[in-house]
Short mmCIF file of the C-alpha atoms (twelve columns), coordinates in Angstrom:
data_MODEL
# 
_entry.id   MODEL 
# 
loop_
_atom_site.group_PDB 
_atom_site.id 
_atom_site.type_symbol 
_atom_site.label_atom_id 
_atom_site.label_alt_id 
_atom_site.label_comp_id 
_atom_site.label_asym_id 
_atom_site.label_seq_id 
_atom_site.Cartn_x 
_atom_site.Cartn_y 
_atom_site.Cartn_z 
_atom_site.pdbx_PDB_model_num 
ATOM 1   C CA . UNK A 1   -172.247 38.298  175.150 1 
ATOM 2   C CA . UNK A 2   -171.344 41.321  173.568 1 
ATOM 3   C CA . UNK A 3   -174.060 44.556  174.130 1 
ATOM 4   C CA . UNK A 4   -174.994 45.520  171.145 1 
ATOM 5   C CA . UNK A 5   -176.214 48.904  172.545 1 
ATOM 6   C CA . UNK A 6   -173.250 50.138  173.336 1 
ATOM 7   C CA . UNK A 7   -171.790 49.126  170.071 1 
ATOM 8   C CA . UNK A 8   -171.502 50.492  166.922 1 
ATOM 9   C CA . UNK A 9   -173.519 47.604  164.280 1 
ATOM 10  C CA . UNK A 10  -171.038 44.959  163.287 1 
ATOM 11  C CA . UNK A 11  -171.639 43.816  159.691 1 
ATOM 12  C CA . UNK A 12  -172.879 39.963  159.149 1 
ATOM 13  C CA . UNK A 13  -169.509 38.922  157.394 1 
ATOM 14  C CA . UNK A 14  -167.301 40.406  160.074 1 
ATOM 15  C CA . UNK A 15  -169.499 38.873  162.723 1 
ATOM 16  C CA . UNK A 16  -168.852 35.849  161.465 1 
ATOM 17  C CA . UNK A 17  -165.120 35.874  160.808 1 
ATOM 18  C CA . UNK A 18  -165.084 37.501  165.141 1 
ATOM 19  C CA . UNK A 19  -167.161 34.120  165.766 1 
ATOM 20  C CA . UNK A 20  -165.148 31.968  164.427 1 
ATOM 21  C CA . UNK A 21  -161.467 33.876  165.636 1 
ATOM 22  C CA . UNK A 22  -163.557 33.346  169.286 1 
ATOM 23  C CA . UNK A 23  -164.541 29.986  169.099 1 
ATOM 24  C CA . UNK A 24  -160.859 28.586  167.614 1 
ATOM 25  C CA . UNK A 25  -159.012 30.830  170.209 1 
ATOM 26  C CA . UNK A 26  -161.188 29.371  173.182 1 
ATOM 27  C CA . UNK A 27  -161.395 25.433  171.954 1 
ATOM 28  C CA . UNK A 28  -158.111 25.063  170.540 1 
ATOM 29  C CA . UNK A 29  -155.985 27.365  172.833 1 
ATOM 30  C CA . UNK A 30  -154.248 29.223  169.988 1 
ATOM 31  C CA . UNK A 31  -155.582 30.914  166.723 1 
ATOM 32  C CA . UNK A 32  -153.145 32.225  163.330 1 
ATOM 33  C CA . UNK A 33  -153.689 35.099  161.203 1 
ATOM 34  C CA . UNK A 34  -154.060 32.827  158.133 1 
ATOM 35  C CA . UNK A 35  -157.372 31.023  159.324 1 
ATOM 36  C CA . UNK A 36  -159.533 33.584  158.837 1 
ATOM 37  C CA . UNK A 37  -157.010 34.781  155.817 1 
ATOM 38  C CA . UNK A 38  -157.628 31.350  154.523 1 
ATOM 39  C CA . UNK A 39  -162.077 30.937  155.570 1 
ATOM 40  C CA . UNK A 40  -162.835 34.219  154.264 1 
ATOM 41  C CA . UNK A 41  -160.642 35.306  151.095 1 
ATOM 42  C CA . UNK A 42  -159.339 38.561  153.057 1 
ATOM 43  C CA . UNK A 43  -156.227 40.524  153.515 1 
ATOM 44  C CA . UNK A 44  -153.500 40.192  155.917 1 
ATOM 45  C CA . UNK A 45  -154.689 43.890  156.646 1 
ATOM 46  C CA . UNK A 46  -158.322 42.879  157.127 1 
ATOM 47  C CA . UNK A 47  -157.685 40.083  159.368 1 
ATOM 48  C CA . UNK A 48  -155.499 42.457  161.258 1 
ATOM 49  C CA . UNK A 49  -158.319 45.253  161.583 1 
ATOM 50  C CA . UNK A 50  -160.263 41.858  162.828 1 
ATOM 51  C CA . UNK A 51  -157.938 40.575  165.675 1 
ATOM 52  C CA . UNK A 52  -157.950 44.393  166.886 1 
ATOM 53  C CA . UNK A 53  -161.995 45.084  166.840 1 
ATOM 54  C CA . UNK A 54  -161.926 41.796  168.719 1 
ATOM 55  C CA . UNK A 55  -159.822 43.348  171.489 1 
ATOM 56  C CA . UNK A 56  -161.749 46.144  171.796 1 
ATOM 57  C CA . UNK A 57  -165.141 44.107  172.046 1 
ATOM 58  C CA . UNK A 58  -163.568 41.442  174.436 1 
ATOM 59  C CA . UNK A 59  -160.336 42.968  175.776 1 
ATOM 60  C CA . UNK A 60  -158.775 40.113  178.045 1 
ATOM 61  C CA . UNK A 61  -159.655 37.003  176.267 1 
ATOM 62  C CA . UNK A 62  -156.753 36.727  173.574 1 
ATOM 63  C CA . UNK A 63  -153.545 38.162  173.725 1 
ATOM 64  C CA . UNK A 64  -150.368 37.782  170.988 1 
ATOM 65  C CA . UNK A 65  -147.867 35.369  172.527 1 
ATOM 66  C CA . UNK A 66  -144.343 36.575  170.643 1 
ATOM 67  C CA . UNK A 67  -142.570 33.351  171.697 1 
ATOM 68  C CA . UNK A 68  -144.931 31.198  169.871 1 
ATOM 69  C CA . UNK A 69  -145.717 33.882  167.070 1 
ATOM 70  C CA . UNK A 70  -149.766 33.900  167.539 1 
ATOM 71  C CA . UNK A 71  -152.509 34.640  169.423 1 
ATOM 72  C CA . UNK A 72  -153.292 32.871  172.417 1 
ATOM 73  C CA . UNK A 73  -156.521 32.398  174.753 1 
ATOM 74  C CA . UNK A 74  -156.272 34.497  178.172 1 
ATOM 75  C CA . UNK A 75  -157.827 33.886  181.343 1 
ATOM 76  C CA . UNK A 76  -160.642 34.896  182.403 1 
ATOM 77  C CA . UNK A 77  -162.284 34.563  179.125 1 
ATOM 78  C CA . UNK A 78  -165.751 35.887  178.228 1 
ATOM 79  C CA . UNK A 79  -167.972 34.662  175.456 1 
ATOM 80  C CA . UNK A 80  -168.817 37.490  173.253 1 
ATOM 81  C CA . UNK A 81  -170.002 36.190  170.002 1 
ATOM 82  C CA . UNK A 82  -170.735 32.514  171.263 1 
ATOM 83  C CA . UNK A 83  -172.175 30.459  174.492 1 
ATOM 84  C CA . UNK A 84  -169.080 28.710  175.076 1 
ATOM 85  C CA . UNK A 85  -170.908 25.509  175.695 1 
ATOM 86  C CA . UNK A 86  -169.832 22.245  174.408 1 
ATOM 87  C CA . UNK A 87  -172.955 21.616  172.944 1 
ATOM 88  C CA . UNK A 88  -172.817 24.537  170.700 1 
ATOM 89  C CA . UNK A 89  -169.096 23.273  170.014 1 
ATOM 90  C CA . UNK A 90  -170.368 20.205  169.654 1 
ATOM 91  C CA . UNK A 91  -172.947 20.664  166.886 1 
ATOM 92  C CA . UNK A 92  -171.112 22.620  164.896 1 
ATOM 93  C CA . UNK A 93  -168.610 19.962  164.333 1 
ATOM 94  C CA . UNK A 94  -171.799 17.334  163.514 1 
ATOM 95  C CA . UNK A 95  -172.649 19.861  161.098 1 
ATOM 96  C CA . UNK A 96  -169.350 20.853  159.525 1 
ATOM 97  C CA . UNK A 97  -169.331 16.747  159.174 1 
ATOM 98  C CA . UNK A 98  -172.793 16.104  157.369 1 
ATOM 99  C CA . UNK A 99  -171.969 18.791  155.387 1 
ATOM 100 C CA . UNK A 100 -168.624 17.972  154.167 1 
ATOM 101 C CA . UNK A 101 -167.840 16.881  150.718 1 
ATOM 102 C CA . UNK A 102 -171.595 17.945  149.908 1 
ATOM 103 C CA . UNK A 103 -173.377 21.013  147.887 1 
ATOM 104 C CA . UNK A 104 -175.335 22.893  150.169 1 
ATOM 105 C CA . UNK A 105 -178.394 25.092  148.820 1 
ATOM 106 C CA . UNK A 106 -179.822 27.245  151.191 1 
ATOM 107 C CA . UNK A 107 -183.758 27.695  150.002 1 
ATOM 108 C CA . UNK A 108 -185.188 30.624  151.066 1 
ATOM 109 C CA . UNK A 109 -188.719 30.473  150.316 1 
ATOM 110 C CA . UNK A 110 -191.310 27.328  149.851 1 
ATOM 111 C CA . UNK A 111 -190.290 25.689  152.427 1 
ATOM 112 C CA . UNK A 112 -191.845 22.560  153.675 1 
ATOM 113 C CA . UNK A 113 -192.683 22.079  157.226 1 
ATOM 114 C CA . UNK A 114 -190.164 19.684  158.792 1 
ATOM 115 C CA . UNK A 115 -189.341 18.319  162.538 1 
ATOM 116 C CA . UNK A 116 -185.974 16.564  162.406 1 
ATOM 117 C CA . UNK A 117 -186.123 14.134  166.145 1 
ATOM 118 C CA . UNK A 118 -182.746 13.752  167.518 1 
ATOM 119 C CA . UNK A 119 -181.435 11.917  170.408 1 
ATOM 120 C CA . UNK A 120 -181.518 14.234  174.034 1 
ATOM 121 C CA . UNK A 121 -177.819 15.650  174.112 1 
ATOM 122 C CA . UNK A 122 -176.028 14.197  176.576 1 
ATOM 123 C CA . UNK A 123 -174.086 16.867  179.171 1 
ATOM 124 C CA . UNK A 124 -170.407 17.394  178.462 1 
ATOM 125 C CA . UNK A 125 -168.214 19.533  180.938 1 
ATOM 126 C CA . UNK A 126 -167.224 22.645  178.722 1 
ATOM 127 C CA . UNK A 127 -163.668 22.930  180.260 1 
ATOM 128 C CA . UNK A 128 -163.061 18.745  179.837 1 
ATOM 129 C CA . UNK A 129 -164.231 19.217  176.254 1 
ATOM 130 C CA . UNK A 130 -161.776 22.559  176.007 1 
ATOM 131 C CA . UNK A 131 -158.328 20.451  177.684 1 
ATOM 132 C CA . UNK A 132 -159.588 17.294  174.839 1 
ATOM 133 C CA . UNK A 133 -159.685 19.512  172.206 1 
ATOM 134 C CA . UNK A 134 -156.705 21.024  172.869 1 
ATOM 135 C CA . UNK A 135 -154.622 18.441  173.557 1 
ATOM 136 C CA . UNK A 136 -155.641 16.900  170.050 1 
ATOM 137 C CA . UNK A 137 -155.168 19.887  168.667 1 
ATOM 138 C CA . UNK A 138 -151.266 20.643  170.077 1 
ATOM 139 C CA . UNK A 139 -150.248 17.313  170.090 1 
ATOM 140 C CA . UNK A 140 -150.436 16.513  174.480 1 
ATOM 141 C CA . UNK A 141 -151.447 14.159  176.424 1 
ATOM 142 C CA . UNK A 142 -154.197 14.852  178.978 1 
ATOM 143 C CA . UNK A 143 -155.460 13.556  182.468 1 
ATOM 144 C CA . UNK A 144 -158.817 12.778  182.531 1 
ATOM 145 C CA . UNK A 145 -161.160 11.593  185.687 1 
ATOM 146 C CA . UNK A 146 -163.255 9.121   183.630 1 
ATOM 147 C CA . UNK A 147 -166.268 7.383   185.268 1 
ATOM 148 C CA . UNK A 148 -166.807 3.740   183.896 1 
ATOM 149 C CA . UNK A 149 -169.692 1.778   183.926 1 
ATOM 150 C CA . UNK A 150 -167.761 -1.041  185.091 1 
ATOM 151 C CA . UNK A 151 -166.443 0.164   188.016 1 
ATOM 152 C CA . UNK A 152 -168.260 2.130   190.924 1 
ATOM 153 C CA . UNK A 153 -165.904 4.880   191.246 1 
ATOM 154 C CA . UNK A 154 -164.141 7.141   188.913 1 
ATOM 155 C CA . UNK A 155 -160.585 6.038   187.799 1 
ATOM 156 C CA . UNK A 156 -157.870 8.737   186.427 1 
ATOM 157 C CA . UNK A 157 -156.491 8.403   183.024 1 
ATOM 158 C CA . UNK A 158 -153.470 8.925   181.131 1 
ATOM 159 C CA . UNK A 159 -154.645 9.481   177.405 1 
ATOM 160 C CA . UNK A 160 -153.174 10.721  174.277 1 
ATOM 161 C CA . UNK A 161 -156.473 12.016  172.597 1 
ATOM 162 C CA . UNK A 162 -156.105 12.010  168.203 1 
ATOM 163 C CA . UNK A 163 -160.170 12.016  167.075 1 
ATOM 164 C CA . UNK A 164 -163.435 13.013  168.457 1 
ATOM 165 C CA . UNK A 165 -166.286 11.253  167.657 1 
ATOM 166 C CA . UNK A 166 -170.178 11.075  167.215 1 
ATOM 167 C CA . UNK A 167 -171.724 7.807   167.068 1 
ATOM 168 C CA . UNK A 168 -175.197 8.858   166.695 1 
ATOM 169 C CA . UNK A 169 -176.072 8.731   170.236 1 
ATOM 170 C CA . UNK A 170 -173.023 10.343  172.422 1 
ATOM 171 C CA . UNK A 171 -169.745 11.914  171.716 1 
ATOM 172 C CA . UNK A 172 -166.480 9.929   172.192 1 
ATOM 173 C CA . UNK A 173 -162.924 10.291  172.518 1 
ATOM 174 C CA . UNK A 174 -160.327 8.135   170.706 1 
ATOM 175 C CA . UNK A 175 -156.948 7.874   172.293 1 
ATOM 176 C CA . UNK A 176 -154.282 5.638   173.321 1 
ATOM 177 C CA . UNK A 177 -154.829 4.844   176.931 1 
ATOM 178 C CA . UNK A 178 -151.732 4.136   179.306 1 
ATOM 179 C CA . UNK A 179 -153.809 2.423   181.366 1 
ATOM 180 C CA . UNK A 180 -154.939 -0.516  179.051 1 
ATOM 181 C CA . UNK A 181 -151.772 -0.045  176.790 1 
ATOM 182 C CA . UNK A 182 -153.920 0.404   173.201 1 
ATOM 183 C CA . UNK A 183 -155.922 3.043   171.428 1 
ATOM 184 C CA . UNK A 184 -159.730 2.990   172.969 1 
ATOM 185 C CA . UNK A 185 -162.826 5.097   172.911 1 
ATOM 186 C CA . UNK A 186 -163.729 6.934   175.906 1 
ATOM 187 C CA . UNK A 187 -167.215 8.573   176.340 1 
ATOM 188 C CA . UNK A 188 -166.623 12.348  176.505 1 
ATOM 189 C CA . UNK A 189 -169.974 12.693  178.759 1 
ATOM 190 C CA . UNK A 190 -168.038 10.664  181.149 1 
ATOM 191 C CA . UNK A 191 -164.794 12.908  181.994 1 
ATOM 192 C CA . UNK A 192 -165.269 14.528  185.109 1 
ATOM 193 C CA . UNK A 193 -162.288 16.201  184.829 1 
ATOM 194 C CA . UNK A 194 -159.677 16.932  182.489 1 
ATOM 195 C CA . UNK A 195 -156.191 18.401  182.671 1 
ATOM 196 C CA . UNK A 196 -153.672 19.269  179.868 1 
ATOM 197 C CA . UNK A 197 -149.965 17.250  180.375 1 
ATOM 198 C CA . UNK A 198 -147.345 16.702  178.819 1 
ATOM 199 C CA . UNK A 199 -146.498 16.379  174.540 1 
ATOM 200 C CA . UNK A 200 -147.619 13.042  173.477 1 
ATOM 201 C CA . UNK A 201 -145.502 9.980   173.539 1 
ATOM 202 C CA . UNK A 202 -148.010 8.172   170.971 1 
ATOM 203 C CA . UNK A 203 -147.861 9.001   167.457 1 
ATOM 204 C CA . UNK A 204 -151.942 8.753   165.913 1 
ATOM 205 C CA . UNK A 205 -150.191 6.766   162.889 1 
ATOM 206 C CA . UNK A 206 -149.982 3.881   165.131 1 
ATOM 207 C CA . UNK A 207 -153.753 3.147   166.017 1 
ATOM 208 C CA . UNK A 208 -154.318 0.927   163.228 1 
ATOM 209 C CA . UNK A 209 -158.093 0.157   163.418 1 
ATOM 210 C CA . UNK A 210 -158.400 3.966   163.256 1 
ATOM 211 C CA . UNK A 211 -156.750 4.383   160.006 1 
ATOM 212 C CA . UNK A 212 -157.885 1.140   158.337 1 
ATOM 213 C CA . UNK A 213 -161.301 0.695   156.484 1 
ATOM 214 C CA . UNK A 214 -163.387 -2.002  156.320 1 
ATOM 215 C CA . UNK A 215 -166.430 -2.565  154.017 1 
ATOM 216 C CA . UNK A 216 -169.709 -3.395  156.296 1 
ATOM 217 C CA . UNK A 217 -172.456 -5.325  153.800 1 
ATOM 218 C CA . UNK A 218 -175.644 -5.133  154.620 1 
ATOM 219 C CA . UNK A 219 -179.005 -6.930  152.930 1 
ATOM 220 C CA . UNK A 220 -182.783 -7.573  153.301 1 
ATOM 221 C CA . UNK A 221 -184.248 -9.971  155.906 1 
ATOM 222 C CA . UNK A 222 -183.882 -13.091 154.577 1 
ATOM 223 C CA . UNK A 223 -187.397 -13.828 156.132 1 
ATOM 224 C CA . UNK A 224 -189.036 -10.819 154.026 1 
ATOM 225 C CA . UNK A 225 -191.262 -11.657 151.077 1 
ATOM 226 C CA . UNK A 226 -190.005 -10.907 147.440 1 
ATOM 227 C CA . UNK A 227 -191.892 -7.795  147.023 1 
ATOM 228 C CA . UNK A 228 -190.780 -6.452  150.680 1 
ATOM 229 C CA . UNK A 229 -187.206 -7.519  150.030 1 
ATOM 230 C CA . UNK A 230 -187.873 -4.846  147.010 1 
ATOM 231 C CA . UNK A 231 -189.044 -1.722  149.306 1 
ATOM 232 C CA . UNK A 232 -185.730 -2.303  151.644 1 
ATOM 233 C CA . UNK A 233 -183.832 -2.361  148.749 1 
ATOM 234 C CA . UNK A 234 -184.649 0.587   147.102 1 
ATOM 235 C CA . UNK A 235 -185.096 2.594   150.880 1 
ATOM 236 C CA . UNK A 236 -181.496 1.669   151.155 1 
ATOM 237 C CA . UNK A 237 -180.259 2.145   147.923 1 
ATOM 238 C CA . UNK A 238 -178.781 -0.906  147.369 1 
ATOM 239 C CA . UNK A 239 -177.281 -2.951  144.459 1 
ATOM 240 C CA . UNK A 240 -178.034 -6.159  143.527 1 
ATOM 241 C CA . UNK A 241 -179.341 -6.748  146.907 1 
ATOM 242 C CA . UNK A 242 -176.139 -5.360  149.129 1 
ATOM 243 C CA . UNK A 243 -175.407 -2.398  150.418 1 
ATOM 244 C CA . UNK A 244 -171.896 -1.548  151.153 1 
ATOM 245 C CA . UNK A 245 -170.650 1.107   153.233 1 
ATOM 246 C CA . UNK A 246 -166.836 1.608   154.002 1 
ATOM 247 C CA . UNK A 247 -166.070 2.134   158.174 1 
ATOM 248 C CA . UNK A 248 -162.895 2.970   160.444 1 
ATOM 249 C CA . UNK A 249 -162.191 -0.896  161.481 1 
ATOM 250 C CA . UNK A 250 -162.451 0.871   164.926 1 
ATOM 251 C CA . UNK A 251 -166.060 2.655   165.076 1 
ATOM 252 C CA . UNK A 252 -167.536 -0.756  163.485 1 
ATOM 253 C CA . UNK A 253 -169.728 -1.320  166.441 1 
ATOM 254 C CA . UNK A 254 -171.216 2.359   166.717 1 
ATOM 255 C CA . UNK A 255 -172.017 2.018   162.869 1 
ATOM 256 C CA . UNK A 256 -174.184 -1.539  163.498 1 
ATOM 257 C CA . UNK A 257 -175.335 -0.001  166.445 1 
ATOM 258 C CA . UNK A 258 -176.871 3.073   164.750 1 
ATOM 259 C CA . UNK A 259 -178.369 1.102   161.574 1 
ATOM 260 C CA . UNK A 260 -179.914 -1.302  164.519 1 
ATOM 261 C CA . UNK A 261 -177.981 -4.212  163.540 1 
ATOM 262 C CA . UNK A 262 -176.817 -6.937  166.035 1 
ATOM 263 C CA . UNK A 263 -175.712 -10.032 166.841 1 
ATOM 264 C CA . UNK A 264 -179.322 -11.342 166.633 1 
ATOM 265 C CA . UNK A 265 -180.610 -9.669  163.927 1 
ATOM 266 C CA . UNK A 266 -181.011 -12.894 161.463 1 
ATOM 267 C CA . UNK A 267 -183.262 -13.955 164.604 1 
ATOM 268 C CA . UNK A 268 -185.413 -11.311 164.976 1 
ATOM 269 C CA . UNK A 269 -188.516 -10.929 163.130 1 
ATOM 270 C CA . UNK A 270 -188.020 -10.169 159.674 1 
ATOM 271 C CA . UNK A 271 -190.606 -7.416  159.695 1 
ATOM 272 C CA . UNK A 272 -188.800 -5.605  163.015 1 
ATOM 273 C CA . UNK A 273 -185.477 -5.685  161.596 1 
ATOM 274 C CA . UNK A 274 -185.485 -5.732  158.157 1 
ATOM 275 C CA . UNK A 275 -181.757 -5.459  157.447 1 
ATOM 276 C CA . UNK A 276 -179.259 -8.072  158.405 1 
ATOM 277 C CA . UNK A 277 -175.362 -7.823  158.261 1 
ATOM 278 C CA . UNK A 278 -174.209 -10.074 155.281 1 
ATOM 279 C CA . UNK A 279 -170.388 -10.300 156.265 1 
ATOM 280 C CA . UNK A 280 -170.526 -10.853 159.597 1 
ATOM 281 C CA . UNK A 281 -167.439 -13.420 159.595 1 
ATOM 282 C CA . UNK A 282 -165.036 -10.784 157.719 1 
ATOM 283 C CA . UNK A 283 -165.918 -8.110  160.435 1 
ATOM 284 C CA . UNK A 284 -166.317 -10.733 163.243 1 
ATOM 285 C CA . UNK A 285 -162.712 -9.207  165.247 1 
ATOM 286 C CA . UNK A 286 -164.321 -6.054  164.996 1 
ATOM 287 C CA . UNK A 287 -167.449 -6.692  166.731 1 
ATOM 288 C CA . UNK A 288 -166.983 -5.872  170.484 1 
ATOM 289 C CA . UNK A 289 -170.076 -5.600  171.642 1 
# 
């Protein structure tokens, strides 16, 4: 990390645009003028004066590459601004997704006291995470050393990688795998290794159950009393009884999985589950697990 002794003080807003030049550069592999043009309402000029303070703070991590017309990531590279983890990488993209779409207002005072519990993050190998990212990110396929739970030793992996995702739990990959011949999720925890290739054959268009929504219905136990049938309800905001939320076709499972829905949930006790998946013959080819 950058000493700030031996600096002269960096303003908040410029530390924030130098944050987010170093975390693009390092992820994705390559970083353009116009993002930070674009994040932060400046200049050409003042992104300029940016990309060269940078340099001076960090010299050897980025460098302009005048065959491809922007800057590049440099080896060896040395966080200054950020940990480089893929936690931290991680979490920002779970928060850049909550937030999405929504008004945020930061309060500043009166605030209540609050403990938000969240599943124990699960280790990801920075540099696996960094050849994922940017092989979605330019378009490549990628070699990955993936250990499955249903074999006992690891098994490499041609994949063209299109989405990350976050289930709620753990952090998966979608891609078209040349080993099964179809798009599939692939735990990121579980890439030992990963290795940039070639440009991808696969076009994203083509996986299907990514790119189609389905709606998943969900209602009160059955089993529940009037009154209790009530409380669900409104804890769930539902109308007329059904809640309906629209899913990929492909991340189906992870979505039952998270609101603790499964195959037995009519079953259960009514007071232990509660909910119960309404349209379970609609969504039936989408249930893998």
């Amino acid at each position: 990390m950058i000493n700030n002794l031996l600096q002269p003080p960096i303003k908040w807003e410029q530390r924030q645009r130098l944050t987010l030049l170093e975390a693009t550069v390092f992820w994705s592999g390559e970083f353009f003028t116009n993002v930070l043009m674009d994040g932060f309402g400046i200049s050409r000029v003042q992104a300029s004066k940016d990309f060269t303070l940078y340099q001076s703070l960090c010299p050897g991590n980025i460098r302009y590459d005048k065959f491809l017309k922007r800057y590049v990531v440099d080896e060896p590279f040395k966080p200054g601004f950020m940990t480089g983890t893929a936690g931290e990488f991680l979490q920002v993209l779970k928060v850049r997704q909550d937030r999405a779409g929504s008004a945020v207002v930061t309060l500043v005072k009166n605030l209540p006291e609050v403990e938000v519990l969240e599943p124990v993050f699960r280790q990801v190998n920075a540099a696996v995470l960094q050849a994922v990212n940017q092989a979605i990110v330019a378009g490549r396929e990628v070699q990955v050393r993936y250990q499955s739970m249903s074999r006992p030793e690891p098994a490499l992996h041609r994949l063209c990688p299109h989405a990350l995702v976050f289930d709620g739990l753990r952090w998966h990959v979608r891609a078209f795998s040349y080993t099964h011949h179809e798009f599939r999720d692939f735990v990121l925890a579980r890439m030992l290794s990963a290795e940039l290739s070639y440009s991808a054959e696969i076009d994203a268009s083509e996986d299907t159950a990514w790119h189609e929504f389905v709606g998943v219905r969900i209602g009160a136990h059955p089993g529940l009393s009037a009154t209790q049938k009530q409380a669900v309800e409104f804890d769930y905001g539902m109308t007329a009884g059904i809640l309906e939320h629209q899913v990929r076709a492909a991340l189906v499972p992870y979505f039952l999985r998270v609101m603790r829905i499964n195959r037995d949930d009519l079953t259960r006790e009514a007071m232990v589950q509660q909910i119960v998946l309404l349209n379970r013959d609609e969504l039936e080819q989408y249930w893998v697990f």
